[in-house]
N, CA, C and O atoms as a DFTB+ gen file, in Angstrom:
728 C
 N C O
     1  1     -10.090     -48.122      96.094
     2  2     -10.292     -48.246      94.656
     3  2     -10.918     -46.967      94.108
     4  3     -11.723     -46.315      94.773
     5  1     -10.542     -46.633      92.917
     6  2     -11.108     -45.484      92.239
     7  2     -12.554     -45.780      91.857
     8  3     -12.861     -46.849      91.330
     9  1     -13.425     -44.835      92.126
    10  2     -14.839     -45.054      91.787
    11  2     -15.033     -45.133      90.282
    12  3     -15.853     -45.912      89.797
    13  1     -14.285     -44.333      89.549
    14  2     -14.383     -44.362      88.089
    15  2     -13.619     -45.568      87.547
    16  3     -14.116     -46.270      86.666
    17  1     -12.424     -45.812      88.063
    18  2     -11.550     -46.856      87.535
    19  2     -12.098     -48.255      87.671
    20  3     -11.812     -49.112      86.836
    21  1     -12.879     -48.507      88.704
    22  2     -13.365     -49.878      88.908
    23  2     -14.587     -50.208      88.070
    24  3     -14.961     -51.378      87.978
    25  1     -15.224     -49.215      87.455
    26  2     -16.371     -49.490      86.589
    27  2     -15.896     -50.120      85.283
    28  3     -14.901     -49.673      84.714
    29  1     -16.586     -51.143      84.803
    30  2     -16.196     -51.722      83.510
    31  2     -16.668     -50.841      82.358
    32  3     -17.656     -50.118      82.480
    33  1     -15.954     -50.910      81.244
    34  2     -16.341     -50.190      80.027
    35  2     -17.109     -51.183      79.162
    36  3     -16.541     -52.156      78.667
    37  1     -18.404     -50.931      78.985
    38  2     -19.247     -51.823      78.191
    39  2     -19.032     -51.509      76.719
    40  3     -19.102     -50.353      76.301
    41  1     -18.767     -52.558      75.932
    42  2     -18.480     -52.410      74.510
    43  2     -19.748     -52.702      73.705
    44  3     -20.308     -53.791      73.829
    45  1     -20.219     -51.750      72.879
    46  2     -21.380     -52.024      72.014
    47  2     -21.059     -53.113      70.986
    48  3     -19.893     -53.427      70.747
    49  1     -22.092     -53.676      70.390
    50  2     -21.899     -54.801      69.469
    51  2     -21.184     -54.401      68.183
    52  3     -20.511     -55.234      67.576
    53  1     -21.317     -53.133      67.750
    54  2     -20.696     -52.712      66.488
    55  2     -19.276     -52.171      66.665
    56  3     -18.721     -51.584      65.736
    57  1     -18.684     -52.361      67.843
    58  2     -17.330     -51.870      68.123
    59  2     -16.401     -53.062      68.321
    60  3     -16.737     -54.010      69.030
    61  1     -15.222     -53.006      67.683
    62  2     -14.218     -54.069      67.815
    63  2     -13.067     -53.554      68.672
    64  3     -12.611     -52.423      68.504
    65  1     -12.601     -54.403      69.600
    66  2     -11.508     -54.034      70.495
    67  2     -10.353     -54.988      70.276
    68  3     -10.546     -56.201      70.188
    69  1      -9.147     -54.437      70.188
    70  2      -7.941     -55.246      70.057
    71  2      -6.937     -54.760      71.099
    72  3      -6.498     -53.611      71.060
    73  1      -6.577     -55.645      72.030
    74  2      -5.605     -55.306      73.073
    75  2      -4.277     -55.982      72.762
    76  3      -4.227     -57.174      72.457
    77  1      -3.207     -55.205      72.842
    78  2      -1.862     -55.742      72.657
    79  2      -0.996     -55.193      73.781
    80  3      -0.280     -54.207      73.608
    81  1      -1.072     -55.847      74.937
    82  2      -0.357     -55.342      76.111
    83  2      -1.010     -54.066      76.597
    84  3      -2.160     -54.078      77.035
    85  1      -0.282     -52.968      76.522
    86  2      -0.847     -51.685      76.953
    87  2      -1.337     -50.846      75.774
    88  3      -1.751     -49.704      75.970
    89  1      -1.301     -51.383      74.560
    90  2      -1.811     -50.698      73.381
    91  2      -3.263     -51.111      73.157
    92  3      -3.569     -52.298      73.049
    93  1      -4.151     -50.128      73.089
    94  2      -5.577     -50.397      72.888
    95  2      -5.967     -49.850      71.518
    96  3      -5.723     -48.681      71.218
    97  1      -6.572     -50.698      70.690
    98  2      -7.023     -50.329      69.349
    99  2      -8.525     -50.579      69.304
   100  3      -8.977     -51.711      69.473
   101  1      -9.304     -49.508      69.074
   102  2     -10.762     -49.614      69.061
   103  2     -11.266     -49.127      67.708
   104  3     -10.895     -48.048      67.244
   105  1     -12.113     -49.934      67.084
   106  2     -12.641     -49.622      65.762
   107  2     -14.161     -49.701      65.804
   108  3     -14.730     -50.650      66.344
   109  1     -14.820     -48.682      65.222
   110  2     -16.277     -48.641      65.203
   111  2     -16.783     -48.022      63.925
   112  3     -16.001     -47.762      63.010
   113  1     -18.095     -47.777      63.843
   114  2     -18.663     -47.229      62.612
   115  2     -18.212     -45.801      62.294
   116  3     -18.193     -45.422      61.123
   117  1     -17.854     -45.008      63.286
   118  2     -17.442     -43.619      63.056
   119  2     -15.963     -43.482      62.724
   120  3     -15.563     -42.507      62.089
   121  1     -15.140     -44.449      63.146
   122  2     -13.702     -44.361      62.897
   123  2     -12.950     -45.339      63.779
   124  3     -13.546     -46.231      64.383
   125  1     -11.638     -45.168      63.848
   126  2     -10.847     -46.033      64.711
   127  2      -9.809     -45.206      65.458
   128  3      -9.253     -44.243      64.930
   129  1      -9.563     -45.615      66.720
   130  2      -8.621     -44.922      67.584
   131  2      -7.637     -45.921      68.177
   132  3      -7.981     -47.072      68.445
   133  1      -6.414     -45.459      68.375
   134  2      -5.360     -46.294      68.928
   135  2      -4.645     -45.468      69.992
   136  3      -4.356     -44.291      69.778
   137  1      -4.360     -46.086      71.143
   138  2      -3.681     -45.354      72.206
   139  2      -2.847     -46.294      73.063
   140  3      -3.255     -47.416      73.360
   141  1      -1.681     -45.817      73.450
   142  2      -0.768     -46.561      74.333
   143  2      -0.976     -46.058      75.757
   144  3      -0.987     -44.850      75.994
   145  1      -1.141     -46.977      76.705
   146  2      -1.337     -46.620      78.106
   147  2      -0.141     -47.067      78.939
   148  3       0.725     -47.796      78.456
   149  1      -0.102     -46.628      80.183
   150  2       1.004     -46.935      81.088
   151  2       1.048     -48.437      81.399
   152  3       0.019     -49.111      81.431
   153  1       2.250     -48.934      81.622
   154  2       2.445     -50.360      81.927
   155  2       1.952     -50.729      83.324
   156  3       1.663     -51.899      83.575
   157  1       1.846     -49.765      84.241
   158  2       1.436     -50.073      85.622
   159  2      -0.059     -50.338      85.728
   160  3      -0.528     -50.820      86.759
   161  1      -0.810     -50.030      84.680
   162  2      -2.249     -50.296      84.646
   163  2      -2.487     -51.483      83.713
   164  3      -2.015     -51.492      82.576
   165  1      -3.223     -52.485      84.205
   166  2      -3.512     -53.648      83.352
   167  2      -4.937     -53.529      82.795
   168  3      -5.875     -53.163      83.502
   169  1      -5.062     -53.849      81.517
   170  2      -6.329     -53.727      80.801
   171  2      -6.705     -55.110      80.279
   172  3      -5.904     -55.762      79.609
   173  1      -7.929     -55.560      80.586
   174  2      -8.381     -56.884      80.155
   175  2      -9.734     -56.765      79.469
   176  3     -10.595     -55.995      79.896
   177  1      -9.912     -57.540      78.393
   178  2     -11.174     -57.558      77.651
   179  2     -11.811     -58.928      77.820
   180  3     -11.245     -59.937      77.400
   181  1     -13.001     -58.964      78.441
   182  2     -13.708     -60.230      78.647
   183  2     -15.209     -59.973      78.737
   184  3     -15.645     -58.976      79.313
   185  1     -15.987     -60.874      78.168
   186  2     -17.455     -60.822      78.196
   187  2     -18.019     -59.500      77.677
   188  3     -18.998     -58.997      78.228
   189  1     -17.430     -58.934      76.642
   190  2     -17.928     -57.694      76.068
   191  2     -17.673     -56.463      76.907
   192  3     -18.310     -55.429      76.706
   193  1     -16.736     -56.564      77.860
   194  2     -16.406     -55.433      78.716
   195  2     -14.895     -55.313      78.857
   196  3     -14.167     -56.302      78.766
   197  1     -14.438     -54.083      79.083
   198  2     -13.027     -53.846      79.368
   199  2     -12.906     -53.511      80.842
   200  3     -13.583     -52.616      81.349
   201  1     -12.026     -54.246      81.526
   202  2     -11.773     -54.004      82.946
   203  2     -10.376     -53.403      83.099
   204  3      -9.414     -53.880      82.496
   205  1     -10.279     -52.357      83.908
   206  2      -9.015     -51.675      84.145
   207  2      -8.652     -51.873      85.609
   208  3      -9.423     -51.512      86.498
   209  1      -7.465     -52.453      85.865
   210  2      -7.008     -52.656      87.249
   211  2      -5.617     -52.074      87.414
   212  3      -4.866     -51.939      86.448
   213  1      -5.284     -51.732      88.650
   214  2      -3.972     -51.145      88.926
   215  2      -3.126     -52.115      89.726
   216  3      -3.636     -53.015      90.394
   217  1      -1.819     -51.910      89.643
   218  2      -0.890     -52.844      90.269
   219  2      -0.574     -52.497      91.717
   220  3      -0.222     -53.390      92.488
   221  1      -0.688     -51.234      92.114
   222  2      -0.378     -50.842      93.490
   223  2      -1.257     -49.673      93.908
   224  3      -2.057     -49.168      93.121
   225  1      -1.097     -49.251      95.157
   226  2      -1.871     -48.128      95.675
   227  2      -1.045     -46.860      95.784
   228  3      -1.382     -45.971      96.566
   229  1       0.028     -46.760      95.016
   230  2       0.829     -45.539      95.005
   231  2      -0.013     -44.403      94.417
   232  3      -0.900     -44.643      93.598
   233  1       0.266     -43.183      94.834
   234  2      -0.556     -42.038      94.438
   235  2      -0.589     -41.845      92.917
   236  3      -1.648     -41.580      92.349
   237  1       0.563     -41.976      92.260
   238  2       0.577     -41.772      90.810
   239  2      -0.142     -42.898      90.074
   240  3      -0.727     -42.655      89.019
   241  1      -0.116     -44.108      90.592
   242  2      -0.818     -45.238      89.971
   243  2      -2.325     -45.078      90.167
   244  3      -3.105     -45.378      89.264
   245  1      -2.733     -44.604      91.348
   246  2      -4.164     -44.364      91.596
   247  2      -4.695     -43.293      90.649
   248  3      -5.822     -43.388      90.164
   249  1      -3.878     -42.272      90.388
   250  2      -4.301     -41.210      89.480
   251  2      -4.461     -41.739      88.052
   252  3      -5.381     -41.339      87.339
   253  1      -3.574     -42.626      87.643
   254  2      -3.648     -43.198      86.297
   255  2      -4.836     -44.142      86.118
   256  3      -5.335     -44.303      85.004
   257  1      -5.290     -44.763      87.201
   258  2      -6.339     -45.771      87.132
   259  2      -7.636     -45.200      86.562
   260  3      -8.148     -45.697      85.560
   261  1      -8.164     -44.159      87.200
   262  2      -9.414     -43.567      86.738
   263  2      -9.273     -42.895      85.385
   264  3     -10.187     -42.937      84.561
   265  1      -8.105     -42.265      85.157
   266  2      -7.892     -41.580      83.890
   267  2      -7.850     -42.568      82.726
   268  3      -8.409     -42.300      81.663
   269  1      -7.191     -43.707      82.924
   270  2      -7.104     -44.719      81.875
   271  2      -8.485     -45.236      81.503
   272  3      -8.808     -45.375      80.323
   273  1      -9.295     -45.519      82.512
   274  2     -10.652     -46.013      82.259
   275  2     -11.484     -44.955      81.530
   276  3     -12.234     -45.284      80.611
   277  1     -11.355     -43.685      81.933
   278  2     -12.118     -42.613      81.295
   279  2     -11.685     -42.426      79.837
   280  3     -12.526     -42.184      78.972
   281  1     -10.393     -42.535      79.559
   282  2      -9.908     -42.397      78.187
   283  2     -10.418     -43.536      77.304
   284  3     -10.783     -43.317      76.149
   285  1     -10.441     -44.746      77.848
   286  2     -10.962     -45.894      77.083
   287  2     -12.459     -45.711      76.826
   288  3     -12.939     -45.994      75.728
   289  1     -13.196     -45.242      77.832
   290  2     -14.628     -44.993      77.657
   291  2     -14.862     -43.936      76.575
   292  3     -15.772     -44.081      75.759
   293  1     -14.043     -42.867      76.561
   294  2     -14.172     -41.833      75.540
   295  2     -13.859     -42.381      74.149
   296  3     -14.484     -41.976      73.169
   297  1     -12.893     -43.300      74.057
   298  2     -12.575     -43.910      72.771
   299  2     -13.758     -44.726      72.262
   300  3     -14.118     -44.640      71.088
   301  1     -14.365     -45.520      73.150
   302  2     -15.498     -46.364      72.761
   303  2     -16.696     -45.504      72.358
   304  3     -17.345     -45.774      71.348
   305  1     -16.984     -44.476      73.141
   306  2     -18.102     -43.585      72.825
   307  2     -17.854     -42.852      71.512
   308  3     -18.777     -42.680      70.715
   309  1     -16.635     -42.427      71.284
   310  2     -16.299     -41.683      70.071
   311  2     -16.478     -42.496      68.806
   312  3     -17.060     -42.004      67.839
   313  1     -15.992     -43.736      68.785
   314  2     -16.094     -44.538      67.561
   315  2     -17.501     -45.083      67.349
   316  3     -17.841     -45.485      66.236
   317  1     -18.337     -45.104      68.406
   318  2     -19.697     -45.612      68.231
   319  2     -20.714     -44.483      68.019
   320  3     -21.587     -44.610      67.161
   321  1     -20.623     -43.380      68.781
   322  2     -21.608     -42.299      68.678
   323  2     -21.010     -41.001      68.177
   324  3     -21.670     -40.261      67.448
   325  1     -19.783     -40.711      68.548
   326  2     -19.137     -39.462      68.165
   327  2     -19.370     -38.372      69.195
   328  3     -20.189     -38.525      70.102
   329  1     -18.647     -37.274      69.049
   330  2     -18.757     -36.138      69.960
   331  2     -19.090     -34.886      69.167
   332  3     -18.741     -34.768      67.993
   333  1     -19.774     -33.948      69.828
   334  2     -20.166     -32.690      69.194
   335  2     -19.955     -31.539      70.163
   336  3     -20.296     -31.639      71.341
   337  1     -19.395     -30.458      69.667
   338  2     -19.311     -29.191      70.408
   339  2     -20.057     -28.158      69.581
   340  3     -19.937     -28.134      68.357
   341  1     -20.831     -27.300      70.248
   342  2     -21.612     -26.281      69.557
   343  2     -21.101     -24.909      69.976
   344  3     -20.989     -24.615      71.166
   345  1     -20.793     -24.070      68.989
   346  2     -20.363     -22.697      69.213
   347  2     -21.439     -21.756      68.682
   348  3     -22.082     -22.043      67.673
   349  1     -21.629     -20.629      69.369
   350  2     -22.564     -19.604      68.931
   351  2     -21.787     -18.367      68.512
   352  3     -20.745     -18.057      69.088
   353  1     -22.292     -17.668      67.515
   354  2     -21.666     -16.443      67.033
   355  2     -22.618     -15.291      67.327
   356  3     -23.752     -15.277      66.847
   357  1     -22.151     -14.318      68.125
   358  2     -22.949     -13.143      68.463
   359  2     -22.253     -11.895      67.943
   360  3     -21.036     -11.759      68.068
   361  1     -23.016     -10.996      67.367
   362  2     -22.477      -9.724      66.900
   363  2     -23.147      -9.307      65.608
   364  3     -23.528     -10.149      64.795
   365  1     -23.289      -8.014      65.423
   366  2     -23.917      -7.486      64.221
   367  2     -23.016      -7.779      63.023
   368  3     -21.854      -7.374      63.002
   369  1     -23.548      -8.473      62.039
   370  2     -22.789      -8.806      60.842
   371  2     -21.903     -10.030      60.981
   372  3     -21.299     -10.459      59.999
   373  1     -21.810     -10.599      62.163
   374  2     -20.991     -11.796      62.364
   375  2     -21.766     -13.001      61.850
   376  3     -22.944     -13.163      62.170
   377  1     -21.118     -13.843      61.060
   378  2     -21.784     -15.041      60.554
   379  2     -20.750     -16.089      60.166
   380  3     -19.551     -15.819      60.097
   381  1     -21.254     -17.286      59.916
   382  2     -20.404     -18.392      59.473
   383  2     -21.098     -19.076      58.305
   384  3     -22.326     -19.093      58.216
   385  1     -20.297     -19.635      57.418
   386  2     -20.853     -20.409      56.307
   387  2     -19.856     -21.488      55.913
   388  3     -18.671     -21.425      56.240
   389  1     -20.376     -22.474      55.203
   390  2     -19.537     -23.566      54.747
   391  2     -18.990     -23.238      53.359
   392  3     -19.692     -22.686      52.512
   393  1     -17.724     -23.588      53.146
   394  2     -17.080     -23.432      51.847
   395  2     -16.494     -24.794      51.501
   396  3     -15.307     -25.042      51.712
   397  1     -17.340     -25.678      50.966
   398  2     -16.934     -27.078      50.769
   399  2     -16.900     -27.749      52.134
   400  3     -17.914     -27.792      52.831
   401  1     -15.743     -28.272      52.518
   402  2     -15.585     -28.854      53.853
   403  2     -15.089     -27.824      54.860
   404  3     -15.137     -28.058      56.068
   405  1     -14.609     -26.676      54.362
   406  2     -14.024     -25.655      55.229
   407  2     -15.103     -24.778      55.861
   408  3     -16.201     -24.626      55.325
   409  1     -14.760     -24.209      57.009
   410  2     -15.626     -23.281      57.715
   411  2     -15.116     -21.872      57.440
   412  3     -13.941     -21.573      57.655
   413  1     -16.014     -21.008      56.958
   414  2     -15.640     -19.626      56.658
   415  2     -16.347     -18.719      57.655
   416  3     -17.576     -18.709      57.731
   417  1     -15.564     -17.951      58.426
   418  2     -16.097     -17.081      59.466
   419  2     -15.945     -15.621      59.072
   420  3     -14.873     -15.184      58.654
   421  1     -17.035     -14.872      59.210
   422  2     -17.026     -13.430      59.018
   423  2     -17.284     -12.820      60.391
   424  3     -18.434     -12.697      60.812
   425  1     -16.216     -12.438      61.088
   426  2     -16.351     -11.998      62.482
   427  2     -15.643     -10.667      62.742
   428  3     -14.926     -10.517      63.732
   429  1     -15.850      -9.710      61.847
   430  2     -15.380      -8.364      62.103
   431  2     -13.989      -8.038      61.606
   432  3     -13.513      -6.922      61.818
   433  1     -13.329      -8.960      60.961
   434  2     -12.026      -8.661      60.377
   435  2     -12.223      -8.178      58.942
   436  3     -13.321      -8.284      58.395
   437  1     -11.175      -7.652      58.337
   438  2     -11.276      -7.155      56.966
   439  2     -11.383      -8.284      55.952
   440  3     -11.634      -8.041      54.772
   441  1     -11.194      -9.513      56.408
   442  2     -11.208     -10.670      55.523
   443  2     -11.926     -11.821      56.224
   444  3     -11.959     -11.858      57.454
   445  1     -12.494     -12.748      55.481
   446  2     -13.074     -13.928      56.137
   447  2     -11.964     -14.851      56.638
   448  3     -10.914     -14.970      56.006
   449  1     -12.202     -15.498      57.770
   450  2     -11.249     -16.448      58.331
   451  2     -11.703     -17.845      57.927
   452  3     -12.828     -18.247      58.222
   453  1     -10.826     -18.582      57.253
   454  2     -11.151     -19.928      56.784
   455  2     -10.491     -20.939      57.705
   456  3      -9.285     -20.877      57.947
   457  1     -11.300     -21.887      58.227
   458  2     -10.796     -22.942      59.105
   459  2     -10.937     -24.264      58.365
   460  3     -12.037     -24.664      57.986
   461  1      -9.806     -24.937      58.164
   462  2      -9.823     -26.240      57.503
   463  2      -9.959     -27.330      58.562
   464  3      -9.275     -27.284      59.585
   465  1     -10.836     -28.314      58.332
   466  2     -11.018     -29.353      59.350
   467  2      -9.835     -30.325      59.383
   468  3      -9.242     -30.638      58.350
   469  1      -9.509     -30.790      60.573
   470  2      -8.495     -31.825      60.733
   471  2      -9.108     -33.166      60.329
   472  3     -10.306     -33.247      60.057
   473  1      -8.294     -34.207      60.289
   474  2      -8.789     -35.539      59.950
   475  2      -9.782     -36.002      61.016
   476  3      -9.489     -35.940      62.211
   477  1     -10.944     -36.463      60.587
   478  2     -11.956     -36.956      61.516
   479  2     -12.869     -35.872      62.059
   480  3     -13.725     -36.156      62.897
   481  1     -12.709     -34.631      61.600
   482  2     -13.517     -33.513      62.081
   483  2     -14.390     -33.011      60.938
   484  3     -13.943     -32.928      59.795
   485  1     -15.636     -32.678      61.253
   486  2     -16.517     -32.062      60.263
   487  2     -17.272     -30.914      60.919
   488  3     -17.514     -30.916      62.126
   489  1     -17.638     -29.933      60.096
   490  2     -18.358     -28.764      60.569
   491  2     -19.777     -28.788      60.024
   492  3     -20.039     -29.356      58.963
   493  1     -20.695     -28.162      60.766
   494  2     -22.062     -27.974      60.313
   495  2     -22.497     -26.599      60.793
   496  3     -22.313     -26.265      61.963
   497  1     -23.073     -25.798      59.902
   498  2     -23.454     -24.427      60.232
   499  2     -24.961     -24.279      60.107
   500  3     -25.548     -24.657      59.093
   501  1     -25.585     -23.726      61.140
   502  2     -26.998     -23.363      61.101
   503  2     -27.059     -21.842      61.003
   504  3     -26.806     -21.146      61.986
   505  1     -27.390     -21.327      59.830
   506  2     -27.323     -19.883      59.605
   507  2     -28.422     -19.119      60.339
   508  3     -28.228     -17.954      60.684
   509  1     -29.577     -19.751      60.588
   510  2     -30.650     -19.063      61.301
   511  2     -30.266     -18.765      62.747
   512  3     -30.448     -17.642      63.216
   513  1     -29.745     -19.746      63.444
   514  2     -29.386     -19.552      64.855
   515  2     -27.933     -19.132      65.027
   516  3     -27.500     -18.882      66.152
   517  1     -27.166     -19.049      63.937
   518  2     -25.746     -18.701      63.950
   519  2     -24.963     -19.624      64.892
   520  3     -24.192     -19.177      65.741
   521  1     -25.189     -20.908      64.709
   522  2     -24.478     -21.917      65.490
   523  2     -23.572     -22.726      64.573
   524  3     -23.911     -23.006      63.424
   525  1     -22.412     -23.094      65.108
   526  2     -21.454     -23.926      64.395
   527  2     -21.287     -25.208      65.199
   528  3     -20.936     -25.162      66.378
   529  1     -21.538     -26.357      64.567
   530  2     -21.334     -27.650      65.227
   531  2     -20.015     -28.231      64.746
   532  3     -19.732     -28.262      63.548
   533  1     -19.216     -28.688      65.696
   534  2     -17.949     -29.342      65.393
   535  2     -18.124     -30.799      65.822
   536  3     -18.357     -31.083      66.997
   537  1     -18.011     -31.727      64.854
   538  2     -18.289     -33.125      65.124
   539  2     -17.079     -33.978      64.775
   540  3     -16.342     -33.681      63.836
   541  1     -16.886     -35.048      65.551
   542  2     -15.787     -35.957      65.294
   543  2     -15.836     -37.134      66.244
   544  3     -16.682     -37.190      67.136
   545  1     -14.924     -38.076      66.050
   546  2     -14.919     -39.273      66.888
   547  2     -13.848     -39.237      67.972
   548  3     -13.859     -40.083      68.866
   549  1     -12.925     -38.284      67.918
   550  2     -11.905     -38.146      68.946
   551  2     -12.253     -36.946      69.819
   552  3     -12.251     -35.811      69.342
   553  1     -12.549     -37.186      71.084
   554  2     -13.014     -36.131      71.977
   555  2     -11.986     -35.013      72.145
   556  3     -12.345     -33.836      72.185
   557  1     -10.723     -35.377      72.241
   558  2      -9.667     -34.386      72.428
   559  2      -9.564     -33.465      71.211
   560  3      -9.420     -32.252      71.363
   561  1      -9.635     -34.025      70.022
   562  2      -9.523     -33.234      68.800
   563  2     -10.728     -32.312      68.631
   564  3     -10.574     -31.159      68.227
   565  1     -11.924     -32.811      68.935
   566  2     -13.130     -31.985      68.830
   567  2     -13.026     -30.794      69.772
   568  3     -13.330     -29.666      69.383
   569  1     -12.604     -31.032      70.997
   570  2     -12.459     -29.949      71.966
   571  2     -11.392     -28.946      71.559
   572  3     -11.573     -27.742      71.738
   573  1     -10.281     -29.428      71.013
   574  2      -9.197     -28.538      70.606
   575  2      -9.599     -27.681      69.412
   576  3      -9.290     -26.490      69.376
   577  1     -10.288     -28.273      68.428
   578  2     -10.735     -27.511      67.263
   579  2     -11.760     -26.458      67.702
   580  3     -11.733     -25.328      67.214
   581  1     -12.666     -26.826      68.624
   582  2     -13.647     -25.860      69.128
   583  2     -12.945     -24.702      69.833
   584  3     -13.332     -23.547      69.659
   585  1     -11.925     -24.999      70.622
   586  2     -11.178     -23.946      71.310
   587  2     -10.434     -23.060      70.319
   588  3     -10.353     -21.847      70.511
   589  1      -9.894     -23.654      69.264
   590  2      -9.181     -22.874      68.247
   591  2     -10.130     -21.956      67.480
   592  3      -9.779     -20.814      67.181
   593  1     -11.337     -22.447      67.158
   594  2     -12.321     -21.615      66.462
   595  2     -12.780     -20.483      67.377
   596  3     -12.938     -19.350      66.922
   597  1     -12.994     -20.771      68.650
   598  2     -13.406     -19.748      69.611
   599  2     -12.331     -18.677      69.759
   600  3     -12.643     -17.503      69.957
   601  1     -11.068     -19.081      69.662
   602  2      -9.951     -18.157      69.826
   603  2      -9.850     -17.149      68.679
   604  3      -9.193     -16.119      68.832
   605  1     -10.478     -17.418      67.545
   606  2     -10.450     -16.488      66.413
   607  2     -11.073     -15.151      66.807
   608  3     -10.547     -14.094      66.456
   609  1     -12.193     -15.191      67.536
   610  2     -12.828     -13.973      68.031
   611  2     -13.511     -14.306      69.357
   612  3     -14.717     -14.550      69.385
   613  1     -12.740     -14.318      70.470
   614  2     -13.349     -14.641      71.765
   615  2     -14.372     -13.574      72.167
   616  3     -14.270     -12.428      71.729
   617  1     -15.353     -13.939      72.994
   618  2     -16.372     -12.956      73.368
   619  2     -15.760     -11.829      74.194
   620  3     -14.968     -12.070      75.105
   621  1     -16.139     -10.598      73.863
   622  2     -15.592      -9.476      74.610
   623  2     -16.584      -9.100      75.716
   624  3     -17.787      -9.309      75.555
   625  1     -16.096      -8.548      76.839
   626  2     -16.944      -8.400      78.024
   627  2     -17.903      -7.207      78.002
   628  3     -18.787      -7.139      78.856
   629  1     -17.769      -6.266      77.067
   630  2     -18.608      -5.076      77.097
   631  2     -19.915      -5.253      76.333
   632  3     -20.972      -4.857      76.825
   633  1     -19.862      -5.835      75.151
   634  2     -21.082      -6.052      74.368
   635  2     -21.419      -7.532      74.216
   636  3     -22.532      -7.863      73.808
   637  1     -20.498      -8.420      74.530
   638  2     -20.735      -9.853      74.414
   639  2     -20.568     -10.378      73.007
   640  3     -20.954     -11.512      72.724
   641  1     -19.993      -9.570      72.105
   642  2     -19.814     -10.005      70.728
   643  2     -18.664     -11.001      70.646
   644  3     -17.691     -10.901      71.393
   645  1     -18.783     -11.962      69.734
   646  2     -17.712     -12.919      69.512
   647  2     -18.244     -14.332      69.376
   648  3     -19.443     -14.551      69.205
   649  1     -17.326     -15.288      69.456
   650  2     -17.670     -16.707      69.339
   651  2     -17.559     -17.326      70.723
   652  3     -16.530     -17.199      71.388
   653  1     -18.626     -18.002      71.157
   654  2     -18.601     -18.652      72.465
   655  2     -19.314     -19.998      72.398
   656  3     -20.077     -20.271      71.472
   657  1     -19.046     -20.839      73.407
   658  2     -19.692     -22.146      73.492
   659  2     -21.182     -21.968      73.770
   660  3     -21.588     -20.978      74.379
   661  1     -21.987     -22.914      73.330
   662  2     -23.417     -22.896      73.597
   663  2     -23.631     -23.004      75.108
   664  3     -23.152     -23.946      75.739
   665  1     -24.340     -22.055      75.677
   666  2     -24.607     -22.072      77.109
   667  2     -23.518     -21.452      77.962
   668  3     -23.648     -21.406      79.185
   669  1     -22.446     -20.974      77.347
   670  2     -21.353     -20.366      78.115
   671  2     -21.809     -19.019      78.659
   672  3     -22.392     -18.214      77.932
   673  1     -21.545     -18.780      79.928
   674  2     -21.886     -17.504      80.564
   675  2     -20.726     -16.550      80.342
   676  3     -19.604     -16.808      80.776
   677  1     -21.009     -15.441      79.661
   678  2     -19.975     -14.453      79.376
   679  2     -19.988     -13.423      80.488
   680  3     -21.025     -12.824      80.774
   681  1     -18.844     -13.215      81.112
   682  2     -18.738     -12.241      82.186
   683  2     -18.772     -10.849      81.577
   684  3     -17.907     -10.487      80.779
   685  1     -19.778     -10.070      81.958
   686  2     -19.972      -8.747      81.382
   687  2     -19.437      -7.676      82.318
   688  3     -19.479      -7.823      83.540
   689  1     -18.937      -6.602      81.732
   690  2     -18.448      -5.461      82.489
   691  2     -19.330      -4.259      82.186
   692  3     -19.927      -4.167      81.113
   693  1     -19.406      -3.335      83.148
   694  2     -20.130      -2.089      82.920
   695  2     -19.277      -1.219      82.003
   696  3     -18.050      -1.322      81.993
   697  1     -19.939      -0.367      81.240
   698  2     -19.210       0.536      80.362
   699  2     -18.636       1.702      81.145
   700  3     -18.319       1.567      82.327
   701  1     -18.505       2.832      80.497
   702  2     -17.992       4.014      81.174
   703  2     -18.986       4.481      82.207
   704  3     -20.169       4.634      81.901
   705  1     -18.531       4.713      83.433
   706  2     -19.419       5.120      84.504
   707  2     -19.507       6.638      84.612
   708  3     -20.479       7.154      85.163
   709  1     -18.522       7.360      84.105
   710  2     -18.456       8.798      84.311
   711  2     -19.096       9.623      83.216
   712  3     -18.702      10.773      83.023
   713  1     -20.057       9.094      82.496
   714  2     -20.691       9.814      81.405
   715  2     -21.511      10.980      81.934
   716  3     -22.302      10.811      82.862
   717  1     -21.332      12.156      81.356
   718  2     -22.167      13.308      81.703
   719  2     -21.716      14.085      82.922
   720  3     -22.308      15.127      83.205
   721  1     -20.717      13.654      83.658
   722  2     -20.246      14.368      84.847
   723  2     -19.057      15.230      84.486
   724  3     -18.259      14.884      83.615
   725  1     -18.949      16.359      85.168
   726  2     -17.801      17.243      84.936
   727  2     -17.032      17.450      86.192
   728  3     -16.030      18.166      86.191
């Protein structure tokens, strides 16, 4: 048995679950998510918990077992608490600000880069620490938007300037080694 797959998903009191075969619909205070899962995995809701079981021990079914349970857990966590990714902006003159709901980045280009939030995504900017928070109830969307914002100006290895995740270790390179030699 999968160590992750056999754990039940505990449902908080403010979250509603609707199962229709392999379609799972979860609604909570932050939003609602719907997802279709494979038919070889059975999903049951009882006593305030969701149990995920598999039909056989084939390798592909075993792989789906833990993944299905993890996706359901992420759905429940997202609609009840939400997810957050934090990006840091490093560089002289680099900054971010809010323009209504949009994120406006000044990161060394001749023009500001405006990022419009997708549905269920919101931005928050702390100008003192130059941090951008990306918040939402769908974990996949939050991660993708964070990756897209980081891609606007990825950190460069010589000075470390750019947009990077909070706590991300930037691999640094030495500059020119042959300075002053003839």
